Amino acid sequence: MSKFCMRRHYVGMIASVATVLMASQVLAAGTGSHGHGGAMMTGQPAKASAADRTVTVTMHDNYYEPENLSFKEGETVHIIVKNEGSFVHEFNIATAAMHKAHAPEMMMMVEHGVLEPDKINWDAAKKMQASMGHGMHNEPNSVLLEPGKSGEIVWTFPAHADLEFACNIPGHYDAGMVGNIKLTR
C-alpha cells in the first residue's frame, strides 16, 4: 500500500470514528483525568531493578499479542513493547474512562500533523508544544511507537483496579486495540 493510500485510509478511519469519539468524550469529561497519570487508580512507575518479571507485548495493526494480561496486585513488571504493525501505535495502561478522556489529546496530535499513519512528526510535535503546551507525551504508563520500534514500561500494579491497555490513536481503540489487565491476589 502506498503512503498516499495509507494516509487516505488513516484519515478516513479517523473521520468514521470521530462521532463515536466525541460522544465518548462527553461521557468521560467528568472523570477529571485522562489516559496518562492517575497513579492512585492505575499503579505507579518503578525501576527495572524492582521488576518481578518481564513481559513482552507485540502491537500489530488492530490487536495486541497477547490480547490480555494478568498480574498480581502490587507486582512490579517490566513490559517490553514492540510495534510490528504498519502504523504508529500506543501501549497505554489506564482505566476505560481514562482512555476515552485521553482521546481529544490524541485527536489534536493527528490534526496538528504530529501523528502520521506510519511515523511521528517530531517537528510538528515541537511546534504544537510551543504553541499549545502539548505536542508529545512522555508518561511512564505509556509508549507511542513507530513501526518497527520498541519501548518499555516498568510498572507496579495497584490492588482492586479495573485496568486496560490500549492504543488511543483515533480509531485504533474502536478497531480492537484494547486488552484487559486482570489483577489477582
PDB file of N, CA, C and O in Angstrom, residues 30-84:
ATOM      1  N   GLY A  30     -16.374  14.038  32.863  1.00  0.00           N
ATOM      2  CA  GLY A  30     -16.465  14.194  34.305  1.00  0.00           C
ATOM      3  C   GLY A  30     -15.461  13.380  35.090  1.00  0.00           C
ATOM      4  O   GLY A  30     -15.439  13.443  36.298  1.00  0.00           O
ATOM      5  N   THR A  31     -14.570  12.633  34.432  1.00  0.00           N
ATOM      6  CA  THR A  31     -13.646  11.778  35.156  1.00  0.00           C
ATOM      7  C   THR A  31     -12.520  12.541  35.822  1.00  0.00           C
ATOM      8  O   THR A  31     -11.915  12.054  36.758  1.00  0.00           O
ATOM      9  N   GLY A  32     -12.165  13.720  35.300  1.00  0.00           N
ATOM     10  CA  GLY A  32     -11.121  14.519  35.907  1.00  0.00           C
ATOM     11  C   GLY A  32      -9.714  14.036  35.616  1.00  0.00           C
ATOM     12  O   GLY A  32      -8.759  14.558  36.161  1.00  0.00           O
ATOM     13  N   SER A  33      -9.532  13.043  34.761  1.00  0.00           N
ATOM     14  CA  SER A  33      -8.205  12.591  34.386  1.00  0.00           C
ATOM     15  C   SER A  33      -8.258  12.053  32.976  1.00  0.00           C
ATOM     16  O   SER A  33      -9.301  11.943  32.378  1.00  0.00           O
ATOM     17  N   HIS A  34      -7.104  11.747  32.449  1.00  0.00           N
ATOM     18  CA  HIS A  34      -7.067  11.207  31.096  1.00  0.00           C
ATOM     19  C   HIS A  34      -6.201   9.972  31.066  1.00  0.00           C
ATOM     20  O   HIS A  34      -5.865   9.418  32.085  1.00  0.00           O
ATOM     21  N   GLY A  35      -5.826   9.520  29.882  1.00  0.00           N
ATOM     22  CA  GLY A  35      -5.116   8.264  29.711  1.00  0.00           C
ATOM     23  C   GLY A  35      -3.719   8.238  30.277  1.00  0.00           C
ATOM     24  O   GLY A  35      -3.083   7.205  30.323  1.00  0.00           O
ATOM     25  N   HIS A  36      -3.197   9.353  30.711  1.00  0.00           N
ATOM     26  CA  HIS A  36      -1.879   9.388  31.329  1.00  0.00           C
ATOM     27  C   HIS A  36      -2.063   9.778  32.778  1.00  0.00           C
ATOM     28  O   HIS A  36      -2.924  10.538  33.137  1.00  0.00           O
ATOM     29  N   GLY A  37      -1.217   9.254  33.632  1.00  0.00           N
ATOM     30  CA  GLY A  37      -1.278   9.614  35.042  1.00  0.00           C
ATOM     31  C   GLY A  37      -2.302   8.787  35.785  1.00  0.00           C
ATOM     32  O   GLY A  37      -2.563   7.648  35.453  1.00  0.00           O
ATOM     33  N   GLY A  38      -2.913   9.382  36.812  1.00  0.00           N
ATOM     34  CA  GLY A  38      -3.896   8.662  37.613  1.00  0.00           C
ATOM     35  C   GLY A  38      -3.270   7.526  38.398  1.00  0.00           C
ATOM     36  O   GLY A  38      -3.845   6.455  38.514  1.00  0.00           O
ATOM     37  N   ALA A  39      -2.064   7.766  38.934  1.00  0.00           N
ATOM     38  CA  ALA A  39      -1.299   6.690  39.576  1.00  0.00           C
ATOM     39  C   ALA A  39      -2.068   5.998  40.695  1.00  0.00           C
ATOM     40  O   ALA A  39      -1.911   4.805  40.901  1.00  0.00           O
ATOM     41  N   MET A  40      -2.887   6.714  41.425  1.00  0.00           N
ATOM     42  CA  MET A  40      -3.620   6.080  42.519  1.00  0.00           C
ATOM     43  C   MET A  40      -4.542   4.982  41.988  1.00  0.00           C
ATOM     44  O   MET A  40      -4.705   3.955  42.625  1.00  0.00           O
ATOM     45  N   MET A  41      -5.119   5.189  40.814  1.00  0.00           N
ATOM     46  CA  MET A  41      -6.029   4.215  40.221  1.00  0.00           C
ATOM     47  C   MET A  41      -5.316   3.137  39.428  1.00  0.00           C
ATOM     48  O   MET A  41      -5.749   2.000  39.400  1.00  0.00           O
ATOM     49  N   THR A  42      -4.242   3.520  38.749  1.00  0.00           N
ATOM     50  CA  THR A  42      -3.649   2.625  37.768  1.00  0.00           C
ATOM     51  C   THR A  42      -2.360   1.963  38.210  1.00  0.00           C
ATOM     52  O   THR A  42      -1.914   1.025  37.579  1.00  0.00           O
ATOM     53  N   GLY A  43      -1.749   2.449  39.266  1.00  0.00           N
ATOM     54  CA  GLY A  43      -0.462   1.940  39.702  1.00  0.00           C
ATOM     55  C   GLY A  43       0.559   3.057  39.651  1.00  0.00           C
ATOM     56  O   GLY A  43       0.199   4.233  39.627  1.00  0.00           O
ATOM     57  N   GLN A  44       1.831   2.681  39.581  1.00  0.00           N
ATOM     58  CA  GLN A  44       2.862   3.710  39.555  1.00  0.00           C
ATOM     59  C   GLN A  44       4.117   3.200  38.862  1.00  0.00           C
ATOM     60  O   GLN A  44       4.369   1.996  38.819  1.00  0.00           O
ATOM     61  N   PRO A  45       4.917   4.131  38.329  1.00  0.00           N
ATOM     62  CA  PRO A  45       6.151   3.723  37.670  1.00  0.00           C
ATOM     63  C   PRO A  45       7.137   3.162  38.689  1.00  0.00           C
ATOM     64  O   PRO A  45       7.071   3.475  39.878  1.00  0.00           O
ATOM     65  N   ALA A  46       8.035   2.335  38.197  1.00  0.00           N
ATOM     66  CA  ALA A  46       9.048   1.726  39.062  1.00  0.00           C
ATOM     67  C   ALA A  46      10.357   1.616  38.290  1.00  0.00           C
ATOM     68  O   ALA A  46      10.408   1.892  37.082  1.00  0.00           O
ATOM     69  N   LYS A  47      11.390   1.199  38.969  1.00  0.00           N
ATOM     70  CA  LYS A  47      12.695   0.981  38.338  1.00  0.00           C
ATOM     71  C   LYS A  47      12.773  -0.458  37.855  1.00  0.00           C
ATOM     72  O   LYS A  47      12.230  -1.372  38.486  1.00  0.00           O
ATOM     73  N   ALA A  48      13.486  -0.656  36.757  1.00  0.00           N
ATOM     74  CA  ALA A  48      13.618  -2.001  36.188  1.00  0.00           C
ATOM     75  C   ALA A  48      14.217  -2.982  37.190  1.00  0.00           C
ATOM     76  O   ALA A  48      13.850  -4.164  37.198  1.00  0.00           O
ATOM     77  N   SER A  49      15.086  -2.514  38.049  1.00  0.00           N
ATOM     78  CA  SER A  49      15.704  -3.402  39.041  1.00  0.00           C
ATOM     79  C   SER A  49      14.696  -3.941  40.052  1.00  0.00           C
ATOM     80  O   SER A  49      14.947  -4.952  40.703  1.00  0.00           O
ATOM     81  N   ALA A  50      13.537  -3.290  40.167  1.00  0.00           N
ATOM     82  CA  ALA A  50      12.498  -3.735  41.106  1.00  0.00           C
ATOM     83  C   ALA A  50      11.516  -4.718  40.474  1.00  0.00           C
ATOM     84  O   ALA A  50      10.651  -5.257  41.170  1.00  0.00           O
ATOM     85  N   ALA A  51      11.648  -4.958  39.165  1.00  0.00           N
ATOM     86  CA  ALA A  51      10.673  -5.802  38.458  1.00  0.00           C
ATOM     87  C   ALA A  51      10.739  -7.249  38.917  1.00  0.00           C
ATOM     88  O   ALA A  51      11.814  -7.825  39.086  1.00  0.00           O
ATOM     89  N   ASP A  52       9.552  -7.823  39.132  1.00  0.00           N
ATOM     90  CA  ASP A  52       9.414  -9.228  39.496  1.00  0.00           C
ATOM     91  C   ASP A  52       9.556 -10.129  38.272  1.00  0.00           C
ATOM     92  O   ASP A  52       9.960 -11.287  38.389  1.00  0.00           O
ATOM     93  N   ARG A  53       9.193  -9.588  37.105  1.00  0.00           N
ATOM     94  CA  ARG A  53       9.302 -10.348  35.861  1.00  0.00           C
ATOM     95  C   ARG A  53       9.223  -9.399  34.673  1.00  0.00           C
ATOM     96  O   ARG A  53       8.872  -8.233  34.805  1.00  0.00           O
ATOM     97  N   THR A  54       9.521  -9.955  33.492  1.00  0.00           N
ATOM     98  CA  THR A  54       9.457  -9.201  32.241  1.00  0.00           C
ATOM     99  C   THR A  54       8.422  -9.844  31.338  1.00  0.00           C
ATOM    100  O   THR A  54       8.363 -11.073  31.225  1.00  0.00           O
ATOM    101  N   VAL A  55       7.603  -9.016  30.719  1.00  0.00           N
ATOM    102  CA  VAL A  55       6.565  -9.465  29.795  1.00  0.00           C
ATOM    103  C   VAL A  55       6.764  -8.707  28.484  1.00  0.00           C
ATOM    104  O   VAL A  55       7.046  -7.506  28.498  1.00  0.00           O
ATOM    105  N   THR A  56       6.615  -9.393  27.366  1.00  0.00           N
ATOM    106  CA  THR A  56       6.707  -8.745  26.060  1.00  0.00           C
ATOM    107  C   THR A  56       5.317  -8.660  25.445  1.00  0.00           C
ATOM    108  O   THR A  56       4.580  -9.649  25.426  1.00  0.00           O
ATOM    109  N   VAL A  57       4.973  -7.474  24.949  1.00  0.00           N
ATOM    110  CA  VAL A  57       3.708  -7.241  24.258  1.00  0.00           C
ATOM    111  C   VAL A  57       4.047  -6.763  22.848  1.00  0.00           C
ATOM    112  O   VAL A  57       4.840  -5.837  22.675  1.00  0.00           O
ATOM    113  N   THR A  58       3.448  -7.404  21.851  1.00  0.00           N
ATOM    114  CA  THR A  58       3.654  -7.018  20.460  1.00  0.00           C
ATOM    115  C   THR A  58       2.396  -6.344  19.940  1.00  0.00           C
ATOM    116  O   THR A  58       1.290  -6.875  20.099  1.00  0.00           O
ATOM    117  N   MET A  59       2.585  -5.165  19.355  1.00  0.00           N
ATOM    118  CA  MET A  59       1.459  -4.437  18.762  1.00  0.00           C
ATOM    119  C   MET A  59       1.426  -4.735  17.264  1.00  0.00           C
ATOM    120  O   MET A  59       2.434  -4.609  16.573  1.00  0.00           O
ATOM    121  N   HIS A  60       0.265  -5.147  16.792  1.00  0.00           N
ATOM    122  CA  HIS A  60       0.015  -5.358  15.371  1.00  0.00           C
ATOM    123  C   HIS A  60      -1.048  -4.331  14.983  1.00  0.00           C
ATOM    124  O   HIS A  60      -1.566  -3.612  15.835  1.00  0.00           O
ATOM    125  N   ASP A  61      -1.371  -4.258  13.717  1.00  0.00           N
ATOM    126  CA  ASP A  61      -2.433  -3.333  13.316  1.00  0.00           C
ATOM    127  C   ASP A  61      -3.775  -3.925  13.754  1.00  0.00           C
ATOM    128  O   ASP A  61      -4.184  -4.955  13.256  1.00  0.00           O
ATOM    129  N   ASN A  62      -4.397  -3.275  14.732  1.00  0.00           N
ATOM    130  CA  ASN A  62      -5.713  -3.595  15.276  1.00  0.00           C
ATOM    131  C   ASN A  62      -5.737  -4.639  16.396  1.00  0.00           C
ATOM    132  O   ASN A  62      -6.812  -5.019  16.831  1.00  0.00           O
ATOM    133  N   TYR A  63      -4.593  -5.123  16.861  1.00  0.00           N
ATOM    134  CA  TYR A  63      -4.628  -6.016  18.017  1.00  0.00           C
ATOM    135  C   TYR A  63      -3.254  -6.088  18.691  1.00  0.00           C
ATOM    136  O   TYR A  63      -2.240  -5.683  18.124  1.00  0.00           O
ATOM    137  N   TYR A  64      -3.280  -6.585  19.918  1.00  0.00           N
ATOM    138  CA  TYR A  64      -2.073  -6.819  20.708  1.00  0.00           C
ATOM    139  C   TYR A  64      -1.865  -8.317  20.846  1.00  0.00           C
ATOM    140  O   TYR A  64      -2.812  -9.096  20.834  1.00  0.00           O
ATOM    141  N   GLU A  65      -0.619  -8.701  21.051  1.00  0.00           N
ATOM    142  CA  GLU A  65      -0.286 -10.085  21.349  1.00  0.00           C
ATOM    143  C   GLU A  65       0.623 -10.081  22.569  1.00  0.00           C
ATOM    144  O   GLU A  65       1.712  -9.500  22.492  1.00  0.00           O
ATOM    145  N   PRO A  66       0.208 -10.604  23.695  1.00  0.00           N
ATOM    146  CA  PRO A  66      -1.071 -11.271  23.953  1.00  0.00           C
ATOM    147  C   PRO A  66      -2.228 -10.271  23.998  1.00  0.00           C
ATOM    148  O   PRO A  66      -2.020  -9.069  24.150  1.00  0.00           O
ATOM    149  N   GLU A  67      -3.428 -10.814  23.891  1.00  0.00           N
ATOM    150  CA  GLU A  67      -4.624  -9.973  23.866  1.00  0.00           C
ATOM    151  C   GLU A  67      -5.018  -9.460  25.234  1.00  0.00           C
ATOM    152  O   GLU A  67      -5.694  -8.440  25.336  1.00  0.00           O
ATOM    153  N   ASN A  68      -4.653 -10.158  26.295  1.00  0.00           N
ATOM    154  CA  ASN A  68      -4.947  -9.759  27.674  1.00  0.00           C
ATOM    155  C   ASN A  68      -3.732 -10.077  28.534  1.00  0.00           C
ATOM    156  O   ASN A  68      -2.911 -10.930  28.169  1.00  0.00           O
ATOM    157  N   LEU A  69      -3.633  -9.404  29.676  1.00  0.00           N
ATOM    158  CA  LEU A  69      -2.507  -9.605  30.595  1.00  0.00           C
ATOM    159  C   LEU A  69      -3.027  -9.885  31.995  1.00  0.00           C
ATOM    160  O   LEU A  69      -4.097  -9.405  32.368  1.00  0.00           O
ATOM    161  N   SER A  70      -2.244 -10.623  32.770  1.00  0.00           N
ATOM    162  CA  SER A  70      -2.609 -10.936  34.149  1.00  0.00           C
ATOM    163  C   SER A  70      -1.398 -10.710  35.046  1.00  0.00           C
ATOM    164  O   SER A  70      -0.305 -11.224  34.756  1.00  0.00           O
ATOM    165  N   PHE A  71      -1.612  -9.926  36.118  1.00  0.00           N
ATOM    166  CA  PHE A  71      -0.555  -9.621  37.068  1.00  0.00           C
ATOM    167  C   PHE A  71      -1.107  -9.766  38.478  1.00  0.00           C
ATOM    168  O   PHE A  71      -2.306  -9.711  38.702  1.00  0.00           O
ATOM    169  N   LYS A  72      -0.209  -9.897  39.444  1.00  0.00           N
ATOM    170  CA  LYS A  72      -0.610  -9.912  40.844  1.00  0.00           C
ATOM    171  C   LYS A  72      -0.742  -8.481  41.334  1.00  0.00           C
ATOM    172  O   LYS A  72      -0.009  -7.589  40.894  1.00  0.00           O
ATOM    173  N   GLU A  73      -1.675  -8.243  42.231  1.00  0.00           N
ATOM    174  CA  GLU A  73      -1.810  -6.935  42.855  1.00  0.00           C
ATOM    175  C   GLU A  73      -0.474  -6.581  43.508  1.00  0.00           C
ATOM    176  O   GLU A  73       0.123  -7.401  44.196  1.00  0.00           O
ATOM    177  N   GLY A  74       0.023  -5.388  43.242  1.00  0.00           N
ATOM    178  CA  GLY A  74       1.287  -4.938  43.805  1.00  0.00           C
ATOM    179  C   GLY A  74       2.528  -5.412  43.060  1.00  0.00           C
ATOM    180  O   GLY A  74       3.642  -5.028  43.407  1.00  0.00           O
ATOM    181  N   GLU A  75       2.358  -6.241  42.047  1.00  0.00           N
ATOM    182  CA  GLU A  75       3.500  -6.756  41.292  1.00  0.00           C
ATOM    183  C   GLU A  75       4.127  -5.655  40.437  1.00  0.00           C
ATOM    184  O   GLU A  75       3.431  -4.840  39.834  1.00  0.00           O
ATOM    185  N   THR A  76       5.454  -5.656  40.374  1.00  0.00           N
ATOM    186  CA  THR A  76       6.185  -4.745  39.507  1.00  0.00           C
ATOM    187  C   THR A  76       6.624  -5.530  38.280  1.00  0.00           C
ATOM    188  O   THR A  76       7.262  -6.581  38.404  1.00  0.00           O
ATOM    189  N   VAL A  77       6.274  -5.018  37.104  1.00  0.00           N
ATOM    190  CA  VAL A  77       6.515  -5.729  35.855  1.00  0.00           C
ATOM    191  C   VAL A  77       7.268  -4.832  34.877  1.00  0.00           C
ATOM    192  O   VAL A  77       6.942  -3.660  34.716  1.00  0.00           O
ATOM    193  N   HIS A  78       8.264  -5.416  34.242  1.00  0.00           N
ATOM    194  CA  HIS A  78       8.993  -4.752  33.162  1.00  0.00           C
ATOM    195  C   HIS A  78       8.300  -5.192  31.868  1.00  0.00           C
ATOM    196  O   HIS A  78       8.337  -6.380  31.521  1.00  0.00           O
ATOM    197  N   ILE A  79       7.640  -4.246  31.187  1.00  0.00           N
ATOM    198  CA  ILE A  79       6.888  -4.563  29.973  1.00  0.00           C
ATOM    199  C   ILE A  79       7.664  -4.035  28.777  1.00  0.00           C
ATOM    200  O   ILE A  79       7.899  -2.830  28.658  1.00  0.00           O
ATOM    201  N   ILE A  80       8.068  -4.956  27.907  1.00  0.00           N
ATOM    202  CA  ILE A  80       8.732  -4.580  26.659  1.00  0.00           C
ATOM    203  C   ILE A  80       7.652  -4.560  25.584  1.00  0.00           C
ATOM    204  O   ILE A  80       6.912  -5.529  25.418  1.00  0.00           O
ATOM    205  N   VAL A  81       7.541  -3.443  24.880  1.00  0.00           N
ATOM    206  CA  VAL A  81       6.502  -3.262  23.870  1.00  0.00           C
ATOM    207  C   VAL A  81       7.171  -3.116  22.504  1.00  0.00           C
ATOM    208  O   VAL A  81       8.077  -2.296  22.334  1.00  0.00           O
ATOM    209  N   LYS A  82       6.706  -3.924  21.538  1.00  0.00           N
ATOM    210  CA  LYS A  82       7.241  -3.888  20.175  1.00  0.00           C
ATOM    211  C   LYS A  82       6.122  -3.561  19.209  1.00  0.00           C
ATOM    212  O   LYS A  82       5.042  -4.149  19.293  1.00  0.00           O
ATOM    213  N   ASN A  83       6.366  -2.640  18.279  1.00  0.00           N
ATOM    214  CA  ASN A  83       5.376  -2.325  17.255  1.00  0.00           C
ATOM    215  C   ASN A  83       5.744  -3.068  15.973  1.00  0.00           C
ATOM    216  O   ASN A  83       6.653  -2.675  15.252  1.00  0.00           O
ATOM    217  N   GLU A  84       5.024  -4.140  15.695  1.00  0.00           N
ATOM    218  CA  GLU A  84       5.220  -4.930  14.483  1.00  0.00           C
ATOM    219  C   GLU A  84       4.187  -4.572  13.407  1.00  0.00           C
ATOM    220  O   GLU A  84       4.131  -5.219  12.369  1.00  0.00           O
TER     221      GLU A  84
END
